[in-house]
mmCIF file of C-alpha atoms in Angstrom:
data_model
loop_
_atom_site.group_PDB
_atom_site.id
_atom_site.type_symbol
_atom_site.label_atom_id
_atom_site.label_comp_id
_atom_site.label_asym_id
_atom_site.label_seq_id
_atom_site.Cartn_x
_atom_site.Cartn_y
_atom_site.Cartn_z
ATOM 1 C CA MET Q 1 -135.387 34.093 -97.250
ATOM 2 C CA ARG Q 2 -135.685 36.793 -94.597
ATOM 3 C CA LEU Q 3 -134.489 35.474 -91.250
ATOM 4 C CA ASN Q 4 -136.634 37.833 -89.195
ATOM 5 C CA LYS Q 5 -139.683 36.233 -90.822
ATOM 6 C CA LEU Q 6 -138.189 32.793 -90.272
ATOM 7 C CA ALA Q 7 -137.665 33.567 -86.605
ATOM 8 C CA VAL Q 8 -141.353 34.468 -86.328
ATOM 9 C CA VAL Q 9 -142.300 31.093 -87.809
ATOM 10 C CA PHE Q 10 -140.047 29.275 -85.341
ATOM 11 C CA ALA Q 11 -141.462 31.307 -82.454
ATOM 12 C CA ALA Q 12 -145.042 30.577 -83.521
ATOM 13 C CA ALA Q 13 -144.305 26.861 -83.755
ATOM 14 C CA ALA Q 14 -142.753 26.848 -80.286
ATOM 15 C CA LEU Q 15 -145.693 28.789 -78.857
ATOM 16 C CA SER Q 16 -148.157 26.333 -80.379
ATOM 17 C CA ALA Q 17 -146.311 23.433 -78.779
ATOM 18 C CA VAL Q 18 -146.453 25.132 -75.367
ATOM 19 C CA MET Q 19 -150.169 25.877 -75.762
ATOM 20 C CA VAL Q 20 -150.948 22.270 -76.710
ATOM 21 C CA ALA Q 21 -148.999 20.994 -73.718
ATOM 22 C CA GLY Q 22 -150.813 23.456 -71.437
ATOM 23 C CA CYS Q 23 -154.282 22.431 -72.634
ATOM 24 C CA SER Q 24 -153.564 18.780 -71.891
ATOM 25 C CA GLY Q 25 -152.132 19.422 -68.442
ATOM 26 C CA GLY Q 26 -155.297 18.241 -66.612
ATOM 27 C CA GLN Q 27 -155.460 14.905 -68.370
ATOM 28 C CA LYS Q 28 -152.874 12.350 -67.247
ATOM 29 C CA GLU Q 29 -153.296 10.163 -70.308
ATOM 30 C CA SER Q 30 -152.862 13.107 -72.689
ATOM 31 C CA ALA Q 31 -149.917 14.358 -70.666
ATOM 32 C CA ALA Q 32 -148.276 10.953 -70.894
ATOM 33 C CA GLU Q 33 -148.880 10.845 -74.633
ATOM 34 C CA SER Q 34 -147.474 14.354 -74.978
ATOM 35 C CA GLU Q 35 -144.392 13.408 -72.975
ATOM 36 C CA ALA Q 36 -143.887 10.290 -75.071
ATOM 37 C CA GLU Q 37 -144.319 12.268 -78.274
ATOM 38 C CA THR Q 38 -141.847 14.901 -77.089
ATOM 39 C CA SER Q 39 -139.361 12.188 -76.179
ATOM 40 C CA ALA Q 40 -139.784 10.552 -79.568
ATOM 41 C CA LYS Q 41 -139.290 13.853 -81.362
ATOM 42 C CA THR Q 42 -136.222 14.598 -79.282
ATOM 43 C CA THR Q 43 -134.766 11.176 -80.097
ATOM 44 C CA GLU Q 44 -135.555 11.666 -83.778
ATOM 45 C CA ALA Q 45 -133.925 15.098 -83.785
ATOM 46 C CA GLU Q 46 -130.844 13.760 -82.017
ATOM 47 C CA THR Q 47 -130.628 10.890 -84.497
ATOM 48 C CA THR Q 48 -130.941 13.265 -87.451
ATOM 49 C CA ALA Q 49 -128.262 15.538 -86.008
ATOM 50 C CA GLU Q 50 -125.990 12.557 -85.384
ATOM 51 C CA GLU Q 51 -126.505 11.248 -88.927
ATOM 52 C CA THR Q 52 -125.814 14.705 -90.357
ATOM 53 C CA THR Q 53 -122.610 15.022 -88.335
ATOM 54 C CA MET Q 54 -121.485 11.518 -89.338
ATOM 55 C CA ALA Q 55 -122.199 12.239 -92.997
ATOM 56 C CA GLU Q 56 -120.182 15.458 -92.884
ATOM 57 C CA THR Q 57 -117.358 13.772 -90.991
ATOM 58 C CA THR Q 58 -117.214 10.921 -93.500
ATOM 59 C CA ALA Q 59 -117.257 13.262 -96.504
ATOM 60 C CA ALA Q 60 -114.612 15.518 -95.023
ATOM 61 C CA ALA Q 61 -112.439 12.589 -93.948
ATOM 62 C CA GLU Q 62 -112.546 11.266 -97.501
ATOM 63 C CA GLU Q 63 -111.412 14.700 -98.616
ATOM 64 C CA MET Q 64 -108.208 14.193 -96.643
ATOM 65 C CA ASP Q 65 -107.132 11.238 -98.786
ATOM 66 C CA GLU Q 66 -105.399 13.507 -101.295
ATOM 67 C CA GLU Q 67 -102.113 13.692 -99.363
ATOM 68 C CA ASN Q 68 -100.271 11.478 -101.858
ATOM 69 C CA TYR Q 69 -100.271 14.260 -104.444
ATOM 70 C CA ASP Q 70 -100.097 18.034 -104.729
ATOM 71 C CA THR Q 71 -103.392 19.948 -104.607
ATOM 72 C CA GLY Q 72 -101.884 23.327 -105.454
ATOM 73 C CA ASP Q 73 -100.675 26.489 -103.746
ATOM 74 C CA ALA Q 74 -102.972 27.460 -100.866
ATOM 75 C CA SER Q 75 -101.504 30.964 -100.708
ATOM 76 C CA ARG Q 76 -103.089 31.848 -104.068
ATOM 77 C CA ASP Q 77 -106.565 31.485 -102.578
ATOM 78 C CA ASN Q 78 -108.216 34.532 -100.997
ATOM 79 C CA VAL Q 79 -109.697 33.181 -97.760
ATOM 80 C CA ARG Q 80 -111.775 36.370 -97.306
ATOM 81 C CA ASN Q 81 -111.540 36.522 -93.510
ATOM 82 C CA GLN Q 82 -110.520 40.190 -93.368
ATOM 83 C CA ASP Q 83 -112.000 42.701 -90.939
ATOM 84 C CA ASP Q 84 -113.010 46.288 -91.923
ATOM 85 C CA ILE Q 85 -116.147 44.891 -93.527
ATOM 86 C CA GLY Q 86 -118.443 47.916 -93.399
ATOM 87 C CA GLU Q 87 -122.210 47.959 -92.971
ATOM 88 C CA ASN Q 88 -123.012 45.577 -95.850
ATOM 89 C CA GLU Q 89 -121.680 42.032 -96.005
ATOM 90 C CA LEU Q 90 -122.354 39.205 -98.446
ATOM 91 C CA MET Q 91 -121.110 35.989 -96.879
ATOM 92 C CA VAL Q 92 -120.577 33.080 -99.281
ATOM 93 C CA VAL Q 93 -120.958 29.797 -97.386
ATOM 94 C CA SER Q 94 -119.554 26.530 -98.745
ATOM 95 C CA PHE Q 95 -118.951 23.037 -97.422
ATOM 96 C CA GLY Q 96 -115.326 23.558 -98.408
ATOM 97 C CA THR Q 97 -112.501 21.560 -99.959
ATOM 98 C CA SER Q 98 -108.847 21.007 -99.096
ATOM 99 C CA TYR Q 99 -107.924 20.837 -102.788
ATOM 100 C CA ASN Q 100 -106.225 24.224 -102.966
ATOM 101 C CA ASP Q 101 -106.274 24.937 -106.698
ATOM 102 C CA ASN Q 102 -109.810 23.702 -107.104
ATOM 103 C CA ARG Q 103 -110.969 25.721 -104.097
ATOM 104 C CA ARG Q 104 -109.664 28.843 -105.820
ATOM 105 C CA LEU Q 105 -111.122 27.887 -109.221
ATOM 106 C CA THR Q 106 -114.584 27.023 -107.886
ATOM 107 C CA ILE Q 107 -115.505 28.575 -104.536
ATOM 108 C CA GLY Q 108 -113.073 31.432 -105.086
ATOM 109 C CA ALA Q 109 -114.453 32.082 -108.571
ATOM 110 C CA ILE Q 110 -118.024 32.192 -107.272
ATOM 111 C CA GLU Q 111 -116.973 34.646 -104.564
ATOM 112 C CA GLU Q 112 -115.228 36.828 -107.142
ATOM 113 C CA ALA Q 113 -118.301 36.846 -109.400
ATOM 114 C CA ILE Q 114 -120.485 37.888 -106.464
ATOM 115 C CA GLU Q 115 -117.998 40.564 -105.422
ATOM 116 C CA LYS Q 116 -118.023 42.011 -108.938
ATOM 117 C CA ALA Q 117 -121.834 42.021 -109.038
ATOM 118 C CA PHE Q 118 -122.238 43.711 -105.631
ATOM 119 C CA PRO Q 119 -119.636 46.488 -105.244
ATOM 120 C CA ASP Q 120 -121.511 47.919 -102.238
ATOM 121 C CA TYR Q 121 -121.040 44.693 -100.262
ATOM 122 C CA SER Q 122 -117.942 43.197 -98.675
ATOM 123 C CA VAL Q 123 -117.729 39.530 -99.695
ATOM 124 C CA ARG Q 124 -116.547 37.162 -96.975
ATOM 125 C CA ARG Q 125 -116.215 33.368 -96.714
ATOM 126 C CA GLY Q 126 -117.546 30.736 -94.332
ATOM 127 C CA PHE Q 127 -117.022 26.949 -94.509
ATOM 128 C CA THR Q 128 -119.314 24.441 -92.826
ATOM 129 C CA SER Q 129 -116.775 21.594 -92.598
ATOM 130 C CA GLN Q 130 -114.587 22.071 -89.541
ATOM 131 C CA ILE Q 131 -112.510 19.043 -90.506
ATOM 132 C CA ILE Q 132 -111.515 20.680 -93.795
ATOM 133 C CA ILE Q 133 -110.840 23.998 -92.036
ATOM 134 C CA ASP Q 134 -108.584 22.277 -89.494
ATOM 135 C CA HIS Q 135 -106.806 20.256 -92.172
ATOM 136 C CA VAL Q 136 -106.006 23.299 -94.314
ATOM 137 C CA LYS Q 137 -104.799 25.133 -91.213
ATOM 138 C CA THR Q 138 -102.532 22.266 -90.139
ATOM 139 C CA ARG Q 139 -101.201 21.464 -93.589
ATOM 140 C CA ASP Q 140 -100.933 24.930 -95.146
ATOM 141 C CA ASN Q 141 -101.168 27.315 -92.168
ATOM 142 C CA ILE Q 142 -104.124 28.971 -93.891
ATOM 143 C CA ALA Q 143 -107.028 30.087 -91.671
ATOM 144 C CA ILE Q 144 -110.582 29.850 -93.026
ATOM 145 C CA ASP Q 145 -113.561 30.932 -90.909
ATOM 146 C CA ASN Q 146 -116.297 28.484 -90.077
ATOM 147 C CA VAL Q 147 -119.814 29.902 -90.219
ATOM 148 C CA GLY Q 148 -119.900 30.783 -86.522
ATOM 149 C CA GLU Q 149 -116.562 32.590 -86.741
ATOM 150 C CA ALA Q 150 -117.653 34.453 -89.862
ATOM 151 C CA LEU Q 151 -120.897 35.535 -88.190
ATOM 152 C CA ALA Q 152 -119.028 36.650 -85.074
ATOM 153 C CA ARG Q 153 -116.616 38.607 -87.279
ATOM 154 C CA ALA Q 154 -119.553 40.320 -88.997
ATOM 155 C CA GLU Q 155 -121.095 41.245 -85.648
ATOM 156 C CA LYS Q 156 -117.764 42.549 -84.292
ATOM 157 C CA ASN Q 157 -117.315 44.677 -87.413
ATOM 158 C CA GLY Q 158 -120.708 46.327 -87.014
ATOM 159 C CA VAL Q 159 -122.339 44.848 -90.101
ATOM 160 C CA LYS Q 160 -125.949 46.008 -90.393
ATOM 161 C CA ASN Q 161 -127.125 44.288 -93.565
ATOM 162 C CA LEU Q 162 -126.014 40.656 -93.850
ATOM 163 C CA VAL Q 163 -126.753 38.475 -96.869
ATOM 164 C CA ILE Q 164 -125.768 34.799 -96.831
ATOM 165 C CA GLN Q 165 -125.332 33.043 -100.185
ATOM 166 C CA PRO Q 166 -124.649 29.303 -99.908
ATOM 167 C CA THR Q 167 -122.925 27.373 -102.684
ATOM 168 C CA HIS Q 168 -124.866 24.226 -101.834
ATOM 169 C CA LEU Q 169 -126.228 22.186 -104.731
ATOM 170 C CA MET Q 170 -129.607 21.580 -103.125
ATOM 171 C CA ASN Q 171 -131.896 22.529 -100.267
ATOM 172 C CA GLY Q 172 -130.939 19.647 -97.988
ATOM 173 C CA LEU Q 173 -129.719 19.037 -94.442
ATOM 174 C CA GLU Q 174 -126.653 21.269 -94.791
ATOM 175 C CA TYR Q 175 -128.761 24.173 -96.022
ATOM 176 C CA THR Q 176 -131.232 23.714 -93.163
ATOM 177 C CA ASP Q 177 -128.376 23.627 -90.640
ATOM 178 C CA LEU Q 178 -127.000 26.832 -92.133
ATOM 179 C CA VAL Q 179 -130.327 28.652 -91.896
ATOM 180 C CA ASN Q 180 -130.699 27.563 -88.274
ATOM 181 C CA GLU Q 181 -127.189 28.721 -87.349
ATOM 182 C CA VAL Q 182 -127.660 32.085 -89.032
ATOM 183 C CA ALA Q 183 -131.027 32.514 -87.291
ATOM 184 C CA GLU Q 184 -129.241 32.422 -83.934
ATOM 185 C CA TYR Q 185 -127.356 35.590 -84.954
ATOM 186 C CA SER Q 186 -130.250 37.401 -86.625
ATOM 187 C CA ASP Q 187 -130.694 39.833 -83.710
ATOM 188 C CA ALA Q 188 -127.095 40.988 -84.122
ATOM 189 C CA PHE Q 189 -127.896 42.676 -87.441
ATOM 190 C CA ASP Q 190 -130.533 45.076 -88.717
ATOM 191 C CA GLN Q 191 -131.393 42.823 -91.640
ATOM 192 C CA VAL Q 192 -130.442 39.270 -92.622
ATOM 193 C CA ALA Q 193 -131.354 37.340 -95.771
ATOM 194 C CA VAL Q 194 -130.323 33.891 -96.999
ATOM 195 C CA GLY Q 195 -130.070 33.076 -100.708
ATOM 196 C CA GLN Q 196 -131.177 29.820 -102.314
ATOM 197 C CA PRO Q 197 -128.975 26.848 -103.286
ATOM 198 C CA LEU Q 198 -128.069 26.160 -106.916
ATOM 199 C CA LEU Q 199 -130.932 23.802 -107.764
ATOM 200 C CA THR Q 200 -134.034 25.334 -106.242
ATOM 201 C CA SER Q 201 -136.536 26.377 -108.922
ATOM 202 C CA GLU Q 202 -137.525 24.858 -112.253
ATOM 203 C CA ASP Q 203 -135.646 27.693 -113.946
ATOM 204 C CA ASP Q 204 -132.527 26.773 -111.959
ATOM 205 C CA PHE Q 205 -132.590 23.243 -113.358
ATOM 206 C CA LYS Q 206 -133.028 24.590 -116.891
ATOM 207 C CA ALA Q 207 -130.190 27.051 -116.426
ATOM 208 C CA VAL Q 208 -127.813 24.377 -115.077
ATOM 209 C CA ILE Q 209 -128.738 22.004 -117.894
ATOM 210 C CA LYS Q 210 -127.945 24.738 -120.410
ATOM 211 C CA VAL Q 211 -124.538 25.314 -118.838
ATOM 212 C CA ILE Q 212 -123.453 21.675 -118.583
ATOM 213 C CA THR Q 213 -124.691 20.688 -122.039
ATOM 214 C CA GLU Q 214 -123.003 23.662 -123.694
ATOM 215 C CA ALA Q 215 -119.782 22.760 -121.852
ATOM 216 C CA THR Q 216 -119.906 19.234 -123.347
ATOM 217 C CA ALA Q 217 -121.384 20.073 -126.756
ATOM 218 C CA GLN Q 218 -118.261 18.879 -128.606
ATOM 219 C CA TYR Q 219 -119.055 15.209 -127.954
ATOM 220 C CA ASP Q 220 -121.041 13.188 -130.487
ATOM 221 C CA ASP Q 221 -124.043 10.919 -130.031
ATOM 222 C CA GLU Q 222 -121.806 7.874 -129.681
ATOM 223 C CA THR Q 223 -120.505 9.344 -126.417
ATOM 224 C CA ALA Q 224 -122.385 8.959 -123.136
ATOM 225 C CA ILE Q 225 -121.983 12.005 -120.894
ATOM 226 C CA CYS Q 226 -122.211 10.829 -117.278
ATOM 227 C CA PHE Q 227 -122.410 13.256 -114.368
ATOM 228 C CA MET Q 228 -121.519 12.073 -110.873
ATOM 229 C CA GLY Q 229 -123.264 13.727 -107.924
ATOM 230 C CA HIS Q 230 -122.579 13.133 -104.239
ATOM 231 C CA GLY Q 231 -125.984 11.812 -103.199
ATOM 232 C CA THR Q 232 -127.775 11.910 -99.868
ATOM 233 C CA GLU Q 233 -130.226 9.754 -97.949
ATOM 234 C CA ALA Q 234 -132.368 12.841 -97.400
ATOM 235 C CA GLU Q 235 -135.428 13.631 -99.497
ATOM 236 C CA SER Q 236 -133.453 16.286 -101.352
ATOM 237 C CA ASN Q 237 -131.686 13.462 -103.233
ATOM 238 C CA GLN Q 238 -134.553 13.681 -105.720
ATOM 239 C CA VAL Q 239 -132.727 16.559 -107.458
ATOM 240 C CA TYR Q 240 -130.636 13.958 -109.292
ATOM 241 C CA SER Q 241 -133.595 12.055 -110.729
ATOM 242 C CA LYS Q 242 -135.239 15.370 -111.580
ATOM 243 C CA MET Q 243 -132.110 16.467 -113.423
ATOM 244 C CA GLN Q 244 -132.110 13.171 -115.338
ATOM 245 C CA GLU Q 245 -135.771 13.546 -116.272
ATOM 246 C CA MET Q 246 -135.336 17.122 -117.454
ATOM 247 C CA LEU Q 247 -132.242 16.258 -119.491
ATOM 248 C CA THR Q 248 -134.112 13.458 -121.238
ATOM 249 C CA GLU Q 249 -137.213 15.586 -121.815
ATOM 250 C CA ALA Q 250 -135.029 18.325 -123.315
ATOM 251 C CA GLY Q 251 -133.669 15.852 -125.871
ATOM 252 C CA TYR Q 252 -130.287 15.134 -124.285
ATOM 253 C CA LYS Q 253 -130.671 11.373 -124.633
ATOM 254 C CA ASN Q 254 -126.963 10.616 -124.120
ATOM 255 C CA TYR Q 255 -126.727 12.435 -120.764
ATOM 256 C CA TYR Q 256 -126.884 10.464 -117.528
ATOM 257 C CA VAL Q 257 -126.837 11.414 -113.846
ATOM 258 C CA GLY Q 258 -125.750 9.219 -110.945
ATOM 259 C CA THR Q 259 -124.408 9.555 -107.410
ATOM 260 C CA VAL Q 260 -121.594 8.195 -105.271
ATOM 261 C CA GLU Q 261 -123.591 7.479 -102.124
ATOM 262 C CA ALA Q 262 -127.263 7.197 -103.093
ATOM 263 C CA ALA Q 263 -129.507 6.583 -106.101
ATOM 264 C CA PRO Q 264 -129.086 6.520 -109.028
ATOM 265 C CA SER Q 265 -125.924 4.514 -108.305
ATOM 266 C CA LEU Q 266 -122.933 3.760 -110.513
ATOM 267 C CA ASP Q 267 -124.555 0.423 -111.383
ATOM 268 C CA ASP Q 268 -127.722 2.245 -112.431
ATOM 269 C CA VAL Q 269 -125.780 4.603 -114.696
ATOM 270 C CA LEU Q 270 -123.740 1.759 -116.179
ATOM 271 C CA ALA Q 271 -126.930 -0.148 -116.988
ATOM 272 C CA MET Q 272 -128.428 2.909 -118.725
ATOM 273 C CA VAL Q 273 -125.281 3.434 -120.776
ATOM 274 C CA GLN Q 274 -125.094 -0.238 -121.739
ATOM 275 C CA ALA Q 275 -128.692 -0.051 -122.939
ATOM 276 C CA GLY Q 276 -127.538 2.489 -125.541
ATOM 277 C CA ASP Q 277 -125.165 2.249 -128.488
ATOM 278 C CA TYR Q 278 -122.129 4.076 -127.142
ATOM 279 C CA LYS Q 279 -118.414 3.677 -127.771
ATOM 280 C CA ARG Q 280 -117.114 6.363 -125.466
ATOM 281 C CA VAL Q 281 -117.965 7.693 -122.006
ATOM 282 C CA VAL Q 282 -117.225 11.134 -120.569
ATOM 283 C CA LEU Q 283 -117.277 11.420 -116.773
ATOM 284 C CA GLU Q 284 -117.765 14.734 -114.974
ATOM 285 C CA PRO Q 285 -118.716 15.682 -111.385
ATOM 286 C CA LEU Q 286 -122.113 17.241 -110.699
ATOM 287 C CA MET Q 287 -120.564 18.977 -107.701
ATOM 288 C CA ILE Q 288 -119.541 22.547 -107.004
ATOM 289 C CA VAL Q 289 -115.931 21.519 -106.342
ATOM 290 C CA ALA Q 290 -113.771 18.736 -107.759
ATOM 291 C CA GLY Q 291 -112.371 17.248 -104.584
ATOM 292 C CA ASP Q 292 -111.831 13.700 -103.376
ATOM 293 C CA HIS Q 293 -114.954 12.240 -104.987
ATOM 294 C CA ALA Q 294 -114.084 13.691 -108.395
ATOM 295 C CA ASN Q 295 -110.399 12.794 -108.246
ATOM 296 C CA ASN Q 296 -110.733 9.335 -106.722
ATOM 297 C CA ASP Q 297 -114.275 7.920 -106.841
ATOM 298 C CA MET Q 298 -114.777 9.209 -110.377
ATOM 299 C CA ALA Q 299 -111.370 9.548 -112.056
ATOM 300 C CA GLY Q 300 -109.216 7.298 -109.861
ATOM 301 C CA ASP Q 301 -107.561 4.057 -110.920
ATOM 302 C CA GLU Q 302 -109.047 2.022 -108.077
ATOM 303 C CA GLU Q 303 -111.038 -1.057 -109.040
ATOM 304 C CA ASP Q 304 -114.347 0.430 -107.916
ATOM 305 C CA SER Q 305 -113.964 3.898 -109.447
ATOM 306 C CA TRP Q 306 -116.332 5.094 -112.155
ATOM 307 C CA LYS Q 307 -113.439 5.340 -114.634
ATOM 308 C CA THR Q 308 -112.263 1.781 -114.028
ATOM 309 C CA THR Q 309 -115.797 0.388 -114.050
ATOM 310 C CA PHE Q 310 -116.589 1.881 -117.459
ATOM 311 C CA GLU Q 311 -113.186 0.887 -118.868
ATOM 312 C CA ASN Q 312 -113.755 -2.689 -117.723
ATOM 313 C CA ALA Q 313 -117.111 -2.576 -119.490
ATOM 314 C CA GLY Q 314 -115.300 -1.837 -122.748
ATOM 315 C CA TYR Q 315 -115.678 1.922 -123.109
ATOM 316 C CA GLU Q 316 -113.102 4.555 -123.965
ATOM 317 C CA VAL Q 317 -113.277 6.896 -120.954
ATOM 318 C CA THR Q 318 -112.505 10.608 -120.646
ATOM 319 C CA CYS Q 319 -112.590 12.252 -117.208
ATOM 320 C CA LEU Q 320 -113.299 15.966 -116.911
ATOM 321 C CA VAL Q 321 -112.140 16.734 -113.375
ATOM 322 C CA ARG Q 322 -113.716 20.155 -112.948
ATOM 323 C CA GLY Q 323 -116.234 21.419 -110.443
ATOM 324 C CA LEU Q 324 -119.419 23.164 -111.509
ATOM 325 C CA GLY Q 325 -118.117 26.265 -109.764
ATOM 326 C CA GLU Q 326 -115.497 26.695 -112.496
ATOM 327 C CA MET Q 327 -118.214 27.436 -115.059
ATOM 328 C CA GLU Q 328 -119.165 31.067 -115.530
ATOM 329 C CA GLY Q 329 -122.806 30.158 -116.129
ATOM 330 C CA ILE Q 330 -123.001 28.421 -112.739
ATOM 331 C CA GLN Q 331 -121.317 31.381 -111.061
ATOM 332 C CA GLN Q 332 -123.959 33.676 -112.534
ATOM 333 C CA ILE Q 333 -126.792 31.529 -111.171
ATOM 334 C CA PHE Q 334 -125.367 32.048 -107.689
ATOM 335 C CA VAL Q 335 -125.075 35.766 -108.442
ATOM 336 C CA GLU Q 336 -128.772 35.884 -109.333
ATOM 337 C CA HIS Q 337 -129.709 34.000 -106.154
ATOM 338 C CA ALA Q 338 -127.642 36.465 -104.147
ATOM 339 C CA ARG Q 339 -129.350 39.324 -105.986
ATOM 340 C CA ALA Q 340 -132.789 38.010 -104.995
ATOM 341 C CA ALA Q 341 -131.627 37.853 -101.356
ATOM 342 C CA VAL Q 342 -130.209 41.390 -101.509
ATOM 343 C CA ASP Q 343 -133.405 42.676 -103.123
ATOM 344 C CA SER Q 344 -135.466 41.143 -100.318
ATOM 345 C CA LEU Q 345 -133.888 43.519 -97.805
ATOM 346 C CA ALA Q 346 -135.872 46.650 -96.943
ATOM 347 C CA LYS Q 347 -134.444 49.701 -98.693
#
């Protein structure tokens, strides 16, 4: 996505709104309706923003629950907040995680794959969760840029060609917020492009299915392979049902997809598994990182965890606590999305 084109779309939409308001200026009833509509839209936008902030705050706060055990050595992770960037930057933007080892093995591995694929670009990092950034700073004295700081760093360093590659799973609220934030800086650079999230095209779904099924190919038909996604109340939540449909259509009858906070729920997945003839269950996160949700909601010993729920239902349970970002095939999908963004820039 080219941000200069996006800015034109935003400008055209704003101009249209002004023109409509101007044409109705002589009619009190229309003006009143316009004012009411504007107020309603403003309220809706504020509500959406508030819900987005609350969702991020909740998710990040849950991420902080890991303090009872060691998450690894933060100093081994390259935070990629160095200056001396040069004219070409490829900024990898992630929600983030405070699980140090997993951050290095997932987000860090994706960044390294992109760096290897684009030797003419300086790869830098930006996190969207300020709570995680602050927590890592307080706990480990490790500084990670938020998106605004990373953009300001790029501008200060004289970057001319900026490519943003998010590690988001889907094109949802977080991705939209990212595009909007980057758009505010688009005039600071000669060219800006934003890559697509992991699950965007039909080919993306097929590629991800290939990766996750090959990574679990050692399990037999008496084993149900259950993937746990995060889930969202936004329309983008449909990626999970689409993944389920495509897995089934491709012949992977013992693969199931559910979410922590939306549909399909744990109860939905349990019901699907119980409808089959399985003895064992393998649980794995359908998330880029394996953070709090993977370690606790999925693999934890709490009464309401996925692991405990399936054990109580009589299954032998194996938990694979690894983020999608650890898999080379997933890393390469992000590389290809970054390549499409780079190729969109004028040569």
